[in-house]
Every structure is written in C-alpha cells, then in structure tokens.
Short mmCIF file of C-alpha atoms and ligand atoms in Angstrom, two decimals:
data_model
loop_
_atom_site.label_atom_id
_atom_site.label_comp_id
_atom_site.label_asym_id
_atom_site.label_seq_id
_atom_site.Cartn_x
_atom_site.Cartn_y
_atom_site.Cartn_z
CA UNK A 1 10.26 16.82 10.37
CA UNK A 2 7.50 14.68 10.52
CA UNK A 3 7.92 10.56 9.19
CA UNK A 4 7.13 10.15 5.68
CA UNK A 5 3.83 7.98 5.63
CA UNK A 6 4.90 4.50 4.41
CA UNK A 7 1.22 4.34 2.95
CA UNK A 8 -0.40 7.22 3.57
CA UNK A 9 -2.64 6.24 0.26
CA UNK A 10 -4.59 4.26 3.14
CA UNK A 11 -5.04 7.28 5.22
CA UNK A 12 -8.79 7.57 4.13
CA UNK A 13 -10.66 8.15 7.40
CA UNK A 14 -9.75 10.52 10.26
CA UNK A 15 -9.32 9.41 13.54
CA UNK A 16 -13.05 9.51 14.95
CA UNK A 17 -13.30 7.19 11.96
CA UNK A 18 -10.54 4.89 13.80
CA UNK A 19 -12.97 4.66 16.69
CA UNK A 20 -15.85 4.19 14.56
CA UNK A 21 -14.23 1.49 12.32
CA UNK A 22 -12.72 -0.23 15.70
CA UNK A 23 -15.97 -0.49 17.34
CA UNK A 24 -17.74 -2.03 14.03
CA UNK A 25 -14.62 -4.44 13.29
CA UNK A 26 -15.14 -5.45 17.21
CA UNK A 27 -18.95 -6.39 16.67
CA UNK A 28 -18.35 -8.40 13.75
CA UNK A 29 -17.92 -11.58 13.29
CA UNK A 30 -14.89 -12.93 11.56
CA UNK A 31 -13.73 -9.47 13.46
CA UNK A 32 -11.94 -7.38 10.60
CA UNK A 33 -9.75 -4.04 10.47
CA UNK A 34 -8.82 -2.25 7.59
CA UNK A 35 -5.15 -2.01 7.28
CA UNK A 36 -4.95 1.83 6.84
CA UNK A 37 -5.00 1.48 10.71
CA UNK A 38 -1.36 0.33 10.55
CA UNK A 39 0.31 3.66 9.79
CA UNK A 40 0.34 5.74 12.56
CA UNK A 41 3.73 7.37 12.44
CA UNK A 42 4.81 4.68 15.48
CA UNK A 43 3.27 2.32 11.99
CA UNK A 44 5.30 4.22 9.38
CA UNK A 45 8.18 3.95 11.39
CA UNK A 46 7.98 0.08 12.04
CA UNK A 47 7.12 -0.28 8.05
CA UNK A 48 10.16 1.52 7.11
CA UNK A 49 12.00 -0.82 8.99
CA UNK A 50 9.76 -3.96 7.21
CA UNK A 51 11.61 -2.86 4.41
CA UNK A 52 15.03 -2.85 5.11
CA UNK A 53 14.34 -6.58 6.67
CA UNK A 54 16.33 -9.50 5.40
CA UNK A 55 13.23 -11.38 5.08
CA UNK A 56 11.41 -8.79 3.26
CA UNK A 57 12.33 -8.98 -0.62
CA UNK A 58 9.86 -6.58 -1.89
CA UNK A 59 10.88 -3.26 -1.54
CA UNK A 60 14.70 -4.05 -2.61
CA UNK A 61 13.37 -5.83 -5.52
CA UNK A 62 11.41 -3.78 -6.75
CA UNK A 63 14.13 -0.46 -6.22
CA UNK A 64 16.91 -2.62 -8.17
CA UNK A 65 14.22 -3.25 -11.08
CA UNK A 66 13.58 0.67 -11.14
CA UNK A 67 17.38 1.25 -10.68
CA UNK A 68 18.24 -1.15 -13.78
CA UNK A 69 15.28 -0.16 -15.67
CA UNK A 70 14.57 3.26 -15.34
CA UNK A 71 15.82 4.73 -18.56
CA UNK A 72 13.76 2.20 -20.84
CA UNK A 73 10.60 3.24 -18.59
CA UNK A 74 11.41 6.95 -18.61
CA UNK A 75 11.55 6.33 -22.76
CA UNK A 76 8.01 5.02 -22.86
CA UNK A 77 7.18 7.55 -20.71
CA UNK A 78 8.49 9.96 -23.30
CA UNK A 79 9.21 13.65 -23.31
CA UNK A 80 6.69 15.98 -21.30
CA UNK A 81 5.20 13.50 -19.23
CA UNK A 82 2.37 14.65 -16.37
CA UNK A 83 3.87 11.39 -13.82
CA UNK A 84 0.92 11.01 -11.46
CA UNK A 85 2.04 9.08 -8.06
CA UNK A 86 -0.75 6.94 -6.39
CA UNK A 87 -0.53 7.32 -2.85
CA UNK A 88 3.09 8.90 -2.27
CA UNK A 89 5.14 7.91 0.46
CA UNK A 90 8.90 9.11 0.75
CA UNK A 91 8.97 9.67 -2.64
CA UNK A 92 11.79 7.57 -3.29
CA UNK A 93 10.66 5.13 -5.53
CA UNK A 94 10.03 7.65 -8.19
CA UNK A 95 12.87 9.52 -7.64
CA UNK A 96 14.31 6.85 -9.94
CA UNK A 97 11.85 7.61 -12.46
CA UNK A 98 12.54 11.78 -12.26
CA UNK A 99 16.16 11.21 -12.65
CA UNK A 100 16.21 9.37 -16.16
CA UNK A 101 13.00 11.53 -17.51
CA UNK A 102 13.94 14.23 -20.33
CA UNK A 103 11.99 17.39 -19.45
CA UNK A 104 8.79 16.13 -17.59
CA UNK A 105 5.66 18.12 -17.80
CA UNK A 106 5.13 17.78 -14.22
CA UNK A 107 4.95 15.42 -10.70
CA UNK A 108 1.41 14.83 -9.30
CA UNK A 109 1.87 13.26 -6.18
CA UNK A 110 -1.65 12.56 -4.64
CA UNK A 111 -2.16 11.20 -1.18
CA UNK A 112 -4.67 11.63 1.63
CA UNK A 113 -1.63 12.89 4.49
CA UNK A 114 -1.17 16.35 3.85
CA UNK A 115 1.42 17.37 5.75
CA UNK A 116 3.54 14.41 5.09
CA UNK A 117 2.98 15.34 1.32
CA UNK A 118 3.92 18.72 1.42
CA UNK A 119 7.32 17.53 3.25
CA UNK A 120 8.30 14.75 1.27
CA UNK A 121 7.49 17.24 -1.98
CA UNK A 122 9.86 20.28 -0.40
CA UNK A 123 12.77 17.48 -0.08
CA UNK A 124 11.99 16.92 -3.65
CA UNK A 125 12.18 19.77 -5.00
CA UNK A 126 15.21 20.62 -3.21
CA UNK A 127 17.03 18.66 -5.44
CA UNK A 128 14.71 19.12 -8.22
CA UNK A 129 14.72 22.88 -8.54
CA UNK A 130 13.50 22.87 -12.49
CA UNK A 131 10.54 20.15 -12.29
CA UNK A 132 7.28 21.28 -11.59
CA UNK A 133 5.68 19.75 -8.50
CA UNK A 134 1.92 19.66 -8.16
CA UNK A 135 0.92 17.84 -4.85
CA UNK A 136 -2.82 16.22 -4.65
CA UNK A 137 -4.00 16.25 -1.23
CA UNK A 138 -7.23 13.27 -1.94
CA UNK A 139 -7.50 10.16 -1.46
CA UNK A 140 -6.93 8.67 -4.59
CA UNK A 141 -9.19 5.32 -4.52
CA UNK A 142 -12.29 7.96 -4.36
CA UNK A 143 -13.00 10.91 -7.02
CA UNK A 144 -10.38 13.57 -7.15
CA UNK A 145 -9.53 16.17 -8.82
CA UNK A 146 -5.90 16.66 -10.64
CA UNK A 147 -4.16 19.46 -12.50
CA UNK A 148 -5.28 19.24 -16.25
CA UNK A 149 -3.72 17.00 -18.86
CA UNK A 150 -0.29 18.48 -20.87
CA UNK A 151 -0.88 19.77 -24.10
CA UNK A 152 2.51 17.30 -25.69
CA UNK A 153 2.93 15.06 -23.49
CA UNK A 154 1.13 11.96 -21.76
CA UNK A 155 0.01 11.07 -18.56
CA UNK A 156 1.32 7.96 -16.49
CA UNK A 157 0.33 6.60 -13.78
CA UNK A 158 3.16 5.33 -11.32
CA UNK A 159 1.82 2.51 -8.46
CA UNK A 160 4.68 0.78 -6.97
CA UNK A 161 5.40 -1.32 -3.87
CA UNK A 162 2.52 -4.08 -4.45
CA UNK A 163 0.27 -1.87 -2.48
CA UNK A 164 -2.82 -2.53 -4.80
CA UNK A 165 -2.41 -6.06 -2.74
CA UNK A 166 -3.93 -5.14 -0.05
CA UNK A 167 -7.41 -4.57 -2.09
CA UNK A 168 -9.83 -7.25 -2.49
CA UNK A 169 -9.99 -8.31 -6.34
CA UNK A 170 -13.33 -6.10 -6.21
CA UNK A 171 -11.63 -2.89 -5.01
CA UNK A 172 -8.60 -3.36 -7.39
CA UNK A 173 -10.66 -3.89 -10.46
CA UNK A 174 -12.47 -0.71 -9.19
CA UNK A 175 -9.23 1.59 -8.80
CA UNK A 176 -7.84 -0.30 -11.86
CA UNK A 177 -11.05 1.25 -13.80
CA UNK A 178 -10.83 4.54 -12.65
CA UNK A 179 -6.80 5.14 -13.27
CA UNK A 180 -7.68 3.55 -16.76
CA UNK A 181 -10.21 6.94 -17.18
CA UNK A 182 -8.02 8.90 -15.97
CA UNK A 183 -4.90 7.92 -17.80
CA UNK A 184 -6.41 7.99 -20.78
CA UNK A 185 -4.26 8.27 -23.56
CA UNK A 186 -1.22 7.16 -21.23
CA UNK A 187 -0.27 4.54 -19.24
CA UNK A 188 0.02 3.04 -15.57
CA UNK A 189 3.48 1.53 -14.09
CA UNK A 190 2.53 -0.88 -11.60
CA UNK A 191 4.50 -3.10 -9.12
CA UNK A 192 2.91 -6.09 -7.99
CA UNK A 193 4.18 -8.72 -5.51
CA UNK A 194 4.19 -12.23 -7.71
CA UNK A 195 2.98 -15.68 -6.32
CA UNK A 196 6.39 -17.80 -5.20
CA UNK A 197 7.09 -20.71 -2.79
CA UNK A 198 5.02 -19.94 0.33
CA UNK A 199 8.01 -20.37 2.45
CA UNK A 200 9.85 -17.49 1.11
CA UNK A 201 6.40 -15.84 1.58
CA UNK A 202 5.80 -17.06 5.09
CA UNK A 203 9.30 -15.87 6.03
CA UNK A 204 8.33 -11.96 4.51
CA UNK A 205 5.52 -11.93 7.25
CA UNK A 206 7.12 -13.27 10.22
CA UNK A 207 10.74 -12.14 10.32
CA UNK A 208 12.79 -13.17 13.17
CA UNK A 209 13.09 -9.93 14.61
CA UNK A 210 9.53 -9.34 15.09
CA UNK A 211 9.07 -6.30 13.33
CA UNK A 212 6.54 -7.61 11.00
CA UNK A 213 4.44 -8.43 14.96
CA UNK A 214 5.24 -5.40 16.26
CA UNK A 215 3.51 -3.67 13.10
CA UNK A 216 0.21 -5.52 13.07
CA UNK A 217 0.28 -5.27 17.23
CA UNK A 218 0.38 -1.88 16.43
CA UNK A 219 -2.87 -1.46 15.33
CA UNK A 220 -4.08 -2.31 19.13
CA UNK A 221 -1.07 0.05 20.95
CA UNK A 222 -2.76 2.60 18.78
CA UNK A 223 -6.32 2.39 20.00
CA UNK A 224 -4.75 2.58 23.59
CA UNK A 225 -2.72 5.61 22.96
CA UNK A 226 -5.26 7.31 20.65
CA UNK A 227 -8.25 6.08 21.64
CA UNK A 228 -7.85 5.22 25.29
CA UNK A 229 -8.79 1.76 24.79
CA UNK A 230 -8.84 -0.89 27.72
CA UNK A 231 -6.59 -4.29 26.29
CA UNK A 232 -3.35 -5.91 26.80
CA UNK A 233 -1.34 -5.53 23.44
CA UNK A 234 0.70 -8.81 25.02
CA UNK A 235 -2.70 -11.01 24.91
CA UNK A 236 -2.67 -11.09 21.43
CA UNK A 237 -0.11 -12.81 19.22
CA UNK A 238 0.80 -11.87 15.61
CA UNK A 239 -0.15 -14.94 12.78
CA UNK A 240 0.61 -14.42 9.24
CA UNK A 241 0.09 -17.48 6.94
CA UNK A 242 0.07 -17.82 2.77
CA UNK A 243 -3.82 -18.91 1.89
CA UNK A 244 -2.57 -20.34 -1.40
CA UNK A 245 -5.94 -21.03 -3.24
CA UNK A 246 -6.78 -17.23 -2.52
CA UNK A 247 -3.37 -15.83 -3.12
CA UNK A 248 -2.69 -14.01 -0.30
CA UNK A 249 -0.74 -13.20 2.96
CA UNK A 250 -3.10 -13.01 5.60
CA UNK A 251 -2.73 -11.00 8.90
CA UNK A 252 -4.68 -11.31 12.25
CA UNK A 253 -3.82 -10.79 15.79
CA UNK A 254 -5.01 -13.69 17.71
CA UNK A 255 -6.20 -13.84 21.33
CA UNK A 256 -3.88 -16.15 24.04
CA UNK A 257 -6.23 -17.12 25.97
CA UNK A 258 -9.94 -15.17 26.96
CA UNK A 259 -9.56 -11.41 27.60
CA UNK A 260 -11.76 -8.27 27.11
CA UNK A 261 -11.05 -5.24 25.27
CA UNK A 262 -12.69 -2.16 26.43
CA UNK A 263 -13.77 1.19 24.29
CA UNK A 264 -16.16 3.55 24.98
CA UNK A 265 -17.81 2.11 28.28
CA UNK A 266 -18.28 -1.02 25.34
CA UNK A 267 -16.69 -4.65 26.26
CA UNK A 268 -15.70 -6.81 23.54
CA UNK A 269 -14.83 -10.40 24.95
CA UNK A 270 -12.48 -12.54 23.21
CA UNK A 271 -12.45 -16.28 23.70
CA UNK A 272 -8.99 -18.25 23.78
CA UNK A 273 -7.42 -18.69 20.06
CA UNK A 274 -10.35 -16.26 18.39
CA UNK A 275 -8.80 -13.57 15.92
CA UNK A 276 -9.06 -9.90 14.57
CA UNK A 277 -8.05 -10.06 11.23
CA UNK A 278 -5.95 -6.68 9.61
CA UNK A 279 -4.53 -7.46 6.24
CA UNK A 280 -4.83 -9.28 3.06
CA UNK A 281 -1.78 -8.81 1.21
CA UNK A 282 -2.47 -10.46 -2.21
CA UNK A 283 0.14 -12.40 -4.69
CA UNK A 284 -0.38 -12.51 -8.06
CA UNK A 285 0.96 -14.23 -11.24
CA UNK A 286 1.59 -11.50 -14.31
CA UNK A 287 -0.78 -13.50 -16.71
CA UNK A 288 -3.34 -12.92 -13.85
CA UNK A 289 -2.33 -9.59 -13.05
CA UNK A 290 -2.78 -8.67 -16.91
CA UNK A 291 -6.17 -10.54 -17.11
CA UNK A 292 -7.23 -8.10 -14.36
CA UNK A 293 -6.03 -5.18 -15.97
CA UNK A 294 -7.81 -5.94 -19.46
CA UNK A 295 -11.00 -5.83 -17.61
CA UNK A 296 -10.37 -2.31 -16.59
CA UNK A 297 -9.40 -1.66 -20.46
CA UNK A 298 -5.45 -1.34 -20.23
CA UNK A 299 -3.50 -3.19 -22.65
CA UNK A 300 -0.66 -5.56 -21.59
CA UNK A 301 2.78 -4.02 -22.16
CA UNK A 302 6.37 -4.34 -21.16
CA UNK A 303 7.29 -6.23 -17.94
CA UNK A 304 10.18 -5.89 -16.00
CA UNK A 305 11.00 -8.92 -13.46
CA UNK A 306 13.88 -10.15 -11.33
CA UNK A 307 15.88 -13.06 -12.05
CA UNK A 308 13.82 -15.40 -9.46
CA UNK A 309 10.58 -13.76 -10.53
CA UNK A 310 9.63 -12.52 -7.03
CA UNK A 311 7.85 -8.99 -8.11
CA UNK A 312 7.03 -7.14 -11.51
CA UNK A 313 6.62 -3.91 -12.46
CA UNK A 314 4.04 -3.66 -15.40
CA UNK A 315 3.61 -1.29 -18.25
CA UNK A 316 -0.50 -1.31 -18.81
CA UNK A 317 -1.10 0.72 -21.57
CA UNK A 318 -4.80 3.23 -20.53
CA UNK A 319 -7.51 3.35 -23.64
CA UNK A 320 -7.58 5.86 -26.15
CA UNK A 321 -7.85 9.69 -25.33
C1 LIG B 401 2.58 -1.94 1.91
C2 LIG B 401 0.74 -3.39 1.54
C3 LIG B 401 2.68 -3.60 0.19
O1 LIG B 401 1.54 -6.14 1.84
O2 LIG B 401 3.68 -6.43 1.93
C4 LIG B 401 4.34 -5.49 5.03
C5 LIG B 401 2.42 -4.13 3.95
N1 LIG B 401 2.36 -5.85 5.77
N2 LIG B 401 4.41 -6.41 6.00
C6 LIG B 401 2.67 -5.73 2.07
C7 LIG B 401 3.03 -5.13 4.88
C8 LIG B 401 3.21 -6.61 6.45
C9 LIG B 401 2.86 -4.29 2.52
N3 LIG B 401 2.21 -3.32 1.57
#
C-alpha cells in the first residue's frame, strides 16, 4: 500500500512542475523552493518519522489535546455535521474527531494525492462502515468543488498539525478567507504551532538524529532521482534557525564550499556558505492567530492548549449562512 502523504495538501504541481519550479528557484536570487517539494514518499516517510521525534512536540501535542478534548469539540460540532478535512494525510488526526461525533452527516477529505486519498479513506471506512465518506481529490488552497451543504447539520472545517505555517501571512489570510465562504454558517478547527522559547524551537528543527536534515536534503536526492539532476546531496548542509521578529522556523540547505548543480544541460554555481532556502514554518501567539482570523470574518471561539502552551487548536466560528 502506498505511504500516506504526510502533506499531500502541498502536492499542488506535478512533477514537470518540480523541474520547472527547480530551475526558477535556481535562477533566483535569495534561491527559494516551495516546501511541497519535501514529500516525495522517501519525504512522507522521513516526516512520519519527524513526528515521532523526541524533539518534535507538535504532533504529540496536538493528538493528546484532540484525545482530551474531543467530545467537547465533537459537541460544538453538533449532530449531522458535513467535517471537511483540509489537506488529509493518514487520517489520524480526525479519527479522534469521528469517534466522539453523534451521527455525522458526512467526511470530506480533500487533498491534491489521489491515490493516497482513496487509501487512507478505504482504511477508514473499514472501521467506519456507517459514516459516509466523500473524498475531494483538489487542491484545496485553489477553487474546488465539494459535495453540497447538509440540510440539519453544519459544516466544519478541520486544519490540524500547524500546517497553515508554512504560508506566508498573505497566503494564510487568503485560505483563511476562502474556508470562511465556504464554512459559512459553521466553523473551522485549527491547530497552530504557538511562539515559545526559541531553544525548544531550535531543538524541533535540528534533532540529534538528523532526521529533520535528512528531510530538507531530501528535496535535492529528489531532483537526482526524479529529475536526473547533476549535485552532491553531501555539499550542502541542513540550517534551521528561529527568526524571532518574523516568527518563524526557517529552512535552507546551505552550500560547503563552491559546487555546481546541473539540470537540463543548465549549471547553477554555488559559492561557499550561499543557501537555497525551502521552508518557513511560522509561530504564532493565539491573540495573533485570532487577529488574523477576524480579518477573514471568523469569530474567536473556544481554545484548547497544553499545559506549557506549546500549540492550540482553535474554534473560529465562519459568518452567517
Ligand atoms: C508539516 C509544515 C507543520 O512546519 O513543523 C517539520 C513540517 N518541517 N520539520 C512544520 C516540518 C520540518 C511541519 N509542517
């Protein structure tokens, strides 16, 4: 059975779009990559082990919030809710969710990876043989299409795992507006990772076993595998630092020393220290989180935290039907 995409959500452009994107991130100067290029299924694999790091407090976090909280979220929630899943992975965040629900309306899992979607949704519904599953094969930051609103119930939105971090405050104010139309009348439950001492931080990115490098090095095995590229994966070295006054874990992969990287008969030089950069992964308070959200018209509601206040999981109530 194929891997589960950890985020297949950033599976938006096929793979001639890989080559396309690589060439263009190559030109540029500061050299940039979106990080939809980490999750090959070499990239799921690494991020499913990211998760089950020491280091890496997310993911457990956020599953012992859903754990503890699930039954008051599946009563705001309420009877015959449509729960729409933003970018669906393994599906086992929100089996959490399904569990303490009374009679959902349905599960609309969208994401861009088909066949990982129709897996993950047969394992479902395996041990879900009542609920009605209604996969959504789109990318969900662009227009798409889902199955029409219930007639009782509402529709919520479910976004965990802080992946709305790796948007630039532009792009998550734009997603932010367009699940607020479509949720209308509803409500989105959000996880975001929260702003904390930039050593615990610092540690989340750059775990001792070198997953964390292996993952972003990834992103140049791939274009050798997929795309045939010329370059030593071994010249570059991972770097992930906190940039507090923007909030965010930053990624790049940093050259030791001058090398070349060839694609496509092209030859990209890179000079000793210079960097491609992969992946902003944004921190942010609640308050700001909240301030963000009113601008795309949700209302601030319930918030569920851990005791140290690493990560929430918000209730943002959508406007009016
Ligand atoms: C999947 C985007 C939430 O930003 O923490 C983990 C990805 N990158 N380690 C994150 C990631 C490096 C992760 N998100």
């Amino acid at each position: 059975m194929p891997l589960p995409h950890a985020a297949p959500w950033l599976h938006a452009v096929p793979l001639e779009g890989y080559a396309h994107d690589l060439h263009a991130a190559l030109r540029q100067r500061p050299r940039s990559i979106s990080p939809k290029y980490f999750y090959d299924d070499a990239g799921s694999a690494l991020f499913e082990r990211i998760c089950e790091l020491p280091e890496y407090y997310p993911t457990r976090t956020e599953l012992a919030l859903l754990r503890s909280h699930a039954a008051e979220m599946a009563a705001l929630m309420g009877e015959a809710v449509q729960l729409i899943e933003y970018g669906a992975g393994a599906l086992r965040k929100v089996r959490l969710l399904l569990d303490a629900l009374s009679a959902p309306h349905s599960f609309v899992p969208v994401d861009i990876s088909g066949p990982h979607l129709l897996a993950a949704c047969r394992a479902l519904q395996a041990e879900h043989a009542s609920l009605a599953i209604q996969p959504v094969v789109a990318d969900f930051t662009r227009p798409h299409d889902l199955p029409a609103r219930p007639q009782r119930g509402q529709r919520v939105g479910f976004f965990p795992g802080s992946s709305i971090g790796n948007f630039s405050p532009d792009q998550a104010l734009e997603f932010l507006r367009m699940a607020a139309q479509e949720l209308r009348g509803g409500a989105l439950l959000i996880g975001v990772d929260l702003v904390k001492d930039p050593a615990v931080l610092h540690a989340a990115y750059n775990d001792a076993q070198g997953v964390t490098a292996a993952f972003n090095l990834n992103v140049l095995a791939r274009a050798q595998r997929e795309l045939g590229a010329e370059l030593d994966p071994a010249g570059f070295a991972h770097s992930a630092f906190y940039n507090a006054p923007l909030q965010r874990i930053e990624m790049h992969l940093q050259s030791r020393g001058r090398q070349q990287i060839r694609l496509d008969q092209r030859v990209y030089e890179f000079e000793d220290g210079e960097t491609l950069h992969t992946e902003h992964s944004h921190k942010f308070s609640v308050a700001g989180f909240q301030t963000l959200a009113a601008r795309a018209g949700f209302k601030a509601g319930p918030v569920w935290q851990d005791a140290r206040e690493w990560f929430a999981l918000l209730w943002l109530q959508a406007p009016a039907a």
